[in-house]
Coordinates of C-alpha atoms in Angstrom, one line a residue:
X1 CA 4.0 27.9 9.2
X2 CA 0.7 29.1 10.0
X3 CA 0.2 30.5 6.5
X4 CA 1.1 27.3 5.1
X5 CA -1.6 25.4 7.2
X6 CA -4.4 28.0 6.4
X7 CA -3.5 27.2 2.8
X8 CA -3.8 23.4 3.2
X9 CA -7.0 23.9 5.1
X10 CA -8.2 26.2 2.0
X11 CA -7.1 23.8 -0.4
X12 CA -9.3 20.9 1.4
X13 CA -12.3 22.8 1.0
X14 CA -15.1 21.7 -1.5
X15 CA -14.6 24.3 -4.2
X16 CA -10.9 23.6 -4.5
X17 CA -11.3 19.8 -4.7
X18 CA -13.8 19.8 -7.2
X19 CA -12.9 22.9 -9.4
X20 CA -8.9 23.0 -8.8
X21 CA -6.9 25.7 -7.4
X22 CA -4.2 28.4 -8.4
X23 CA -1.7 29.3 -5.7
X24 CA 0.2 32.6 -6.1
X25 CA 2.4 34.4 -3.8
X26 CA 3.7 31.4 -2.0
X27 CA 6.0 29.8 -1.7
X28 CA 8.4 32.5 -1.6
X29 CA 11.5 30.7 0.0
X30 CA 12.7 27.1 -0.4
X31 CA 11.8 26.5 3.1
X32 CA 8.0 27.2 2.4
X33 CA 8.2 24.9 -0.6
X34 CA 9.5 22.1 1.1
X35 CA 7.0 22.7 4.0
X36 CA 4.2 22.5 1.2
X37 CA 5.6 19.3 -0.3
X38 CA 5.7 17.8 3.1
X39 CA 2.0 18.5 3.6
X40 CA 1.3 16.7 0.5
X41 CA 0.3 19.8 -1.7
X42 CA 1.7 18.9 -5.0
X43 CA 0.7 21.2 -8.0
X44 CA 0.4 19.7 -11.5
X45 CA 1.9 22.6 -13.2
X46 CA 4.2 25.4 -12.1
X47 CA 4.6 28.5 -14.0
X48 CA 7.5 31.1 -13.4
X49 CA 6.8 34.6 -15.1
X50 CA 10.3 36.2 -15.9
X51 CA 11.1 39.9 -17.0
X52 CA 14.2 42.0 -16.8
X53 CA 14.5 44.0 -13.6
X54 CA 14.4 47.4 -15.5
X55 CA 10.8 46.5 -16.9
X56 CA 9.5 45.3 -13.7
X57 CA 10.9 48.6 -11.9
X58 CA 9.4 50.9 -14.6
X59 CA 5.9 48.8 -14.3
X60 CA 5.9 49.1 -10.3
X61 CA 6.6 52.8 -10.4
X62 CA 3.8 53.4 -12.8
X63 CA 1.2 52.1 -9.9
X64 CA -1.4 54.3 -8.6
X65 CA -4.1 53.5 -6.0
X66 CA -7.6 55.1 -5.4
X67 CA -7.8 55.5 -1.7
X68 CA -11.6 55.5 -1.7
X69 CA -12.1 52.0 -3.6
X70 CA -9.0 50.6 -3.4
X71 CA -8.7 50.3 -7.1
X72 CA -4.9 49.9 -8.8
X73 CA -4.4 51.9 -11.8
X74 CA -1.2 52.5 -13.9
X75 CA 0.2 55.6 -15.4
X76 CA 0.9 54.1 -18.7
X77 CA -1.4 50.9 -19.1
X78 CA -4.5 51.8 -17.0
X79 CA -5.4 55.3 -16.5
X80 CA -8.7 56.1 -15.5
X81 CA -10.6 58.6 -17.8
X82 CA -12.5 60.2 -15.2
X83 CA -10.6 63.5 -13.8
X84 CA -12.2 63.1 -10.4
X85 CA -10.6 59.7 -9.9
X86 CA -7.4 60.8 -11.6
X87 CA -7.1 63.7 -9.1
X88 CA -7.4 61.5 -6.0
X89 CA -5.0 58.8 -7.0
X90 CA -2.0 58.4 -4.7
X91 CA 1.2 56.6 -4.9
X92 CA 1.3 53.4 -2.9
X93 CA 3.9 52.8 -0.3
X94 CA 7.0 50.6 -0.9
X95 CA 7.3 50.9 -4.8
X96 CA 10.2 53.6 -5.0
X97 CA 13.0 52.5 -7.5
X98 CA 15.2 51.4 -4.4
X99 CA 12.6 49.4 -2.5
X100 CA 11.4 47.7 -5.9
X101 CA 15.1 46.9 -6.7
X102 CA 15.5 45.4 -3.0
X103 CA 12.5 43.2 -3.5
X104 CA 13.6 41.9 -6.8
X105 CA 16.9 41.1 -5.6
X106 CA 15.4 39.3 -2.3
X107 CA 13.2 37.4 -5.2
X108 CA 16.0 36.4 -7.2
X109 CA 17.9 35.0 -4.2
X110 CA 14.9 32.9 -3.4
X111 CA 13.6 31.9 -6.6
X112 CA 16.8 30.0 -7.7
X113 CA 16.3 27.7 -4.8
X114 CA 12.6 27.0 -5.3
X115 CA 12.6 26.2 -9.0
X116 CA 14.6 23.2 -8.8
X117 CA 12.3 21.3 -6.6
X118 CA 9.6 21.4 -9.7
X119 CA 12.1 20.1 -12.4
X120 CA 9.3 18.2 -14.4
X121 CA 6.5 20.4 -14.1
X122 CA 7.8 23.9 -14.4
X123 CA 7.3 26.3 -17.5
X124 CA 9.2 29.7 -17.4
X125 CA 7.3 32.3 -19.7
X126 CA 8.5 35.9 -20.3
X127 CA 6.2 38.4 -18.8
X128 CA 7.8 41.0 -21.3
X129 CA 5.0 40.7 -23.8
X130 CA 1.6 41.7 -24.0
X131 CA -0.6 40.2 -21.2
X132 CA -3.1 38.2 -23.9
X133 CA 0.3 36.5 -25.1
X134 CA 1.2 35.6 -21.4
X135 CA -2.2 34.3 -20.6
X136 CA -2.7 32.1 -23.5
X137 CA 0.8 30.6 -23.1
X138 CA 0.1 29.9 -19.4
X139 CA -3.4 28.3 -20.5
X140 CA -1.9 26.4 -23.2
X141 CA 0.5 24.5 -20.6
X142 CA -1.9 24.0 -18.0
X143 CA -3.9 22.1 -20.4
X144 CA -1.2 19.6 -21.0
X145 CA -0.8 16.4 -19.3
X146 CA 2.6 15.2 -17.9
X147 CA 4.1 12.1 -19.0
X148 CA 6.1 10.1 -16.0
X149 CA 9.8 10.1 -16.5
X150 CA 9.9 6.9 -14.7
X151 CA 11.1 3.7 -17.1
X152 CA 7.8 2.2 -16.9
X153 CA 4.4 3.2 -15.6
X154 CA 4.7 3.1 -11.8
X155 CA 2.0 1.6 -9.6
X156 CA 3.5 2.5 -6.2
X157 CA 1.9 1.3 -2.8
X158 CA 3.5 2.9 0.3
X159 CA 2.7 0.9 3.7
X160 CA 3.7 1.6 7.0
X161 CA 2.3 2.7 10.7
X162 CA 1.0 6.1 11.5
X163 CA 4.1 8.6 11.6
X164 CA 6.1 6.7 9.2
X165 CA 6.5 9.5 6.5
X166 CA 4.1 7.9 4.0
X167 CA 2.4 11.0 2.7
X168 CA 5.7 13.0 2.5
X169 CA 7.2 10.2 0.5
X170 CA 4.0 10.0 -1.8
X171 CA 4.3 13.8 -2.4
X172 CA 8.1 13.8 -3.4
X173 CA 7.5 10.7 -5.6
X174 CA 4.4 12.3 -7.3
X175 CA 6.4 15.3 -7.8
X176 CA 9.5 13.9 -9.3
X177 CA 7.7 11.0 -11.8
X178 CA 4.6 13.1 -12.3
X179 CA 2.6 10.2 -10.6
X180 CA -1.1 10.5 -9.1
X181 CA -1.1 10.9 -5.7
X182 CA -4.0 8.9 -4.2
X183 CA -4.4 8.9 -0.4
X184 CA -7.3 6.9 0.6
X185 CA -8.5 9.1 3.4
X186 CA -8.2 12.4 1.1
X187 CA -10.2 10.1 -1.7
X188 CA -13.1 9.3 0.9
X189 CA -13.3 13.2 1.6
X190 CA -13.4 14.2 -2.1
X191 CA -16.2 11.7 -2.8
X192 CA -18.3 13.2 0.0
X193 CA -17.4 16.8 -1.1
X194 CA -18.5 15.9 -4.8
X195 CA -21.8 14.4 -3.6
X196 CA -21.1 11.4 -5.7
X197 CA -22.9 8.2 -5.6
X198 CA -20.0 6.7 -3.5
X199 CA -20.0 10.0 -1.5
X200 CA -23.7 9.7 -0.3
X201 CA -22.9 6.0 0.8
X202 CA -19.8 7.2 2.6
X203 CA -21.4 10.3 4.3
X204 CA -23.4 8.5 6.9
X205 CA -20.0 6.5 8.1
X206 CA -18.2 9.9 8.3
X207 CA -21.0 11.4 10.3
X208 CA -20.9 8.5 13.0
X209 CA -17.3 8.7 12.8
X210 CA -17.4 4.9 11.8
X211 CA -14.9 3.0 9.6
X212 CA -16.0 3.0 6.0
X213 CA -16.6 -0.6 4.6
X214 CA -13.7 -2.0 2.7
X215 CA -16.0 -2.9 -0.2
X216 CA -17.1 0.6 -0.7
X217 CA -13.3 1.8 -0.4
X218 CA -12.3 -0.7 -2.7
X219 CA -14.7 0.4 -5.4
X220 CA -13.8 3.8 -4.9
X221 CA -10.2 3.1 -5.2
X222 CA -10.4 1.1 -8.1
X223 CA -12.5 3.7 -10.1
X224 CA -9.9 6.2 -9.3
X225 CA -6.9 4.2 -10.3
X226 CA -8.7 3.3 -13.5
X227 CA -9.2 6.7 -14.6
X228 CA -7.2 8.2 -17.6
X229 CA -4.5 10.2 -15.6
X230 CA -3.4 7.1 -13.4
X231 CA -3.3 5.1 -16.4
X232 CA -1.1 7.4 -18.4
X233 CA 1.2 8.7 -15.6
X234 CA 1.0 5.8 -12.9
X235 CA 0.1 6.6 -9.4
X236 CA 1.3 6.3 -5.7
X237 CA -1.4 5.0 -3.1
X238 CA -1.0 5.2 0.5
X239 CA -3.7 4.6 3.5
X240 CA -4.9 1.5 1.9
X241 CA -4.6 -1.7 2.2
X242 CA -3.8 -1.9 5.9
X243 CA -4.4 -5.8 6.4
X244 CA -4.2 -8.7 3.9
X245 CA -8.0 -9.0 3.6
X246 CA -7.9 -5.5 2.2
X247 CA -4.9 -6.2 0.1
X248 CA -6.9 -9.0 -1.6
X249 CA -9.5 -6.8 -2.5
X250 CA -7.0 -4.6 -4.3
X251 CA -6.5 -6.4 -7.5
X252 CA -7.5 -6.2 -10.9
X253 CA -5.5 -5.0 -14.1
X254 CA -5.4 -1.3 -13.1
X255 CA -5.8 -1.6 -9.2
X256 CA -2.6 -3.9 -8.6
X257 CA 0.6 -2.2 -7.4
X258 CA 3.8 -3.2 -9.4
X259 CA 6.1 -1.6 -6.6
X260 CA 5.4 -2.0 -3.0
X261 CA 7.3 -0.5 -0.1
X262 CA 7.3 -1.0 3.7
X263 CA 8.4 1.9 5.7
X264 CA 9.7 0.5 8.9
X265 CA 9.7 2.8 11.8
X266 CA 10.3 1.7 15.5
X267 CA 7.8 2.5 18.1
X268 CA 9.9 4.7 20.2
X269 CA 10.7 6.7 17.0
X270 CA 6.6 7.0 16.1
X271 CA 5.9 8.1 19.5
X272 CA 8.6 10.7 19.5
X273 CA 7.4 11.9 16.1
X274 CA 3.5 12.2 17.1
X275 CA 3.2 12.6 20.8
X276 CA 5.2 15.7 21.0
X277 CA 3.2 17.6 18.4
X278 CA 1.4 20.7 19.8
X279 CA -1.0 23.2 18.4
X280 CA -1.1 26.9 19.6
X281 CA -5.0 27.6 19.9
X282 CA -4.6 31.3 19.7
X283 CA -2.6 31.2 16.4
X284 CA -3.0 27.9 15.0
X285 CA 0.7 27.6 14.6
X286 CA 1.9 24.1 15.0
X287 CA 5.1 23.1 17.0
X288 CA 6.8 20.0 17.9
X289 CA 8.4 19.9 21.4
X290 CA 11.7 18.5 20.1
X291 CA 12.1 19.6 16.4
X292 CA 10.4 23.0 16.7
X293 CA 9.6 24.2 20.1
X294 CA 7.8 27.2 21.0
X295 CA 9.9 30.5 21.1
X296 CA 8.4 31.6 24.6
X297 CA 7.2 29.9 27.9
X298 CA 3.8 31.9 27.5
X299 CA 3.2 30.0 24.4
X300 CA 4.1 26.8 25.6
X301 CA 1.7 26.9 28.4
X302 CA -1.2 27.3 26.2
X303 CA -0.4 24.3 23.5
X304 CA -2.8 21.8 23.4
X305 CA -2.2 18.1 22.1
X306 CA -4.6 16.4 19.6
X307 CA -5.9 13.4 21.3
X308 CA -5.2 11.2 18.3
X309 CA -1.4 12.2 19.2
X310 CA -1.8 10.7 22.7
X311 CA 0.9 8.0 23.6
X312 CA -2.1 5.5 24.0
X313 CA -3.5 6.1 20.7
X314 CA -0.3 5.8 18.8
X315 CA 0.7 2.8 20.7
X316 CA -2.6 1.3 19.6
X317 CA -2.5 2.2 16.0
X318 CA 1.2 1.1 15.7
X319 CA 0.5 -2.1 17.5
X320 CA -2.3 -2.8 14.9
X321 CA -0.3 -2.0 12.0
X322 CA 2.6 -4.2 13.1
X323 CA 0.6 -7.3 14.2
X324 CA -1.1 -7.4 10.5
X325 CA 2.3 -6.5 8.7
X326 CA 3.8 -10.1 8.5
X327 CA 0.9 -11.2 6.5
X328 CA 0.6 -8.1 4.5
X329 CA 4.6 -8.5 3.6
X330 CA 4.0 -12.3 2.8
X331 CA 1.1 -11.4 0.3
X332 CA 3.4 -8.9 -1.4
X333 CA 6.3 -11.1 -1.7
X334 CA 8.2 -8.8 -3.9
X335 CA 7.9 -5.8 -1.5
X336 CA 10.8 -3.7 -0.3
X337 CA 11.3 -3.0 3.2
X338 CA 13.2 0.3 4.1
X339 CA 14.3 1.8 7.2
X340 CA 12.0 5.0 7.7
X341 CA 13.6 6.0 10.7
X342 CA 16.1 8.4 8.8
X343 CA 16.3 11.8 7.1
X344 CA 13.1 11.8 4.7
X345 CA 15.3 12.6 1.7
X346 CA 17.5 9.6 2.2
X347 CA 14.6 7.4 2.4
X348 CA 13.4 9.0 -0.7
X349 CA 16.6 8.0 -2.4
X350 CA 16.0 4.2 -1.5
X351 CA 12.4 4.6 -2.9
X352 CA 13.7 6.0 -6.3
X353 CA 16.2 3.3 -6.5
X354 CA 13.7 0.6 -5.9
X355 CA 11.4 2.3 -8.7
X356 CA 14.1 2.7 -11.3
X357 CA 15.9 -0.6 -10.7
X358 CA 14.5 -4.0 -11.9
X359 CA 12.9 -6.0 -8.9
X360 CA 15.5 -8.6 -7.5
X361 CA 14.6 -12.4 -8.5
X362 CA 13.3 -14.4 -5.7
X363 CA 16.0 -17.3 -4.8
X364 CA 14.0 -20.7 -4.7

């Protein structure tokens, strides 16, 4: 969990936001993959390199390391010409034939459970060929744009109170249907990181911890939703609008959603989800006193709660949403209301049904 959180923080930094990122070595298990999805981390492309075990074992057995520089060499593919370096190379630990075979067996057990989570964005490339060929096949794949496999171009809006699971459902929809995941809050942060013209306007509000005016948010959102990837693949939006006045701003050919879902979760469940969250200030590990309790009393004694997760704050935000919700539901008269107080993958199945099936006709 700590590793996944560290990755999440790294991917939010300016360099990753502006340039993109490549993630290697994780997820190593299905549990890590699901955790990454739940945090809204959705890759556009997934590449799995495959080669026979005999080839991988042979490659691993040939590794040598320079203890002075840390450089890695190979007895067949990358042998240093200098005798001085050759003489000091050592065999790294953990690369014997038995140890390598055990690691491969563990990898194969996990990979067959990970790859099905990325059915529409996965490319398997044979690594048993020259590395230049592998590189160009991978490069060609990541330069492709995926088309949504939905029966039309979805423009999905997810509405719900804090803690209703909008971010998780948006990540799952984005992955399944190759939609662009547009989180309003993240979009504002990206604009500031990019130092765009909107970012320069937004920055002072961030510094003063003030709400960004609706008009600015609307312009930024409509600009994003009218970009080519959103037009081609569709999008799933969450975090805006939160009231009917904001909803009226979100109109236009490319900005109007054609599927709207309200995730309905009772206050008691939201309080249970959010107020019991804790963070270990020593390790950064996150816990939930009910769903993921700390393993020892020592850890429990030092856990801290984010002020935003206090019962008072959660009640305030939830009350604000539900007070404005009736007008918002009336504005989106063809919206579908779902019970969000159940297993997230059950909720996702209902969302899928609402996207794939035609909207019901309103009875006059």
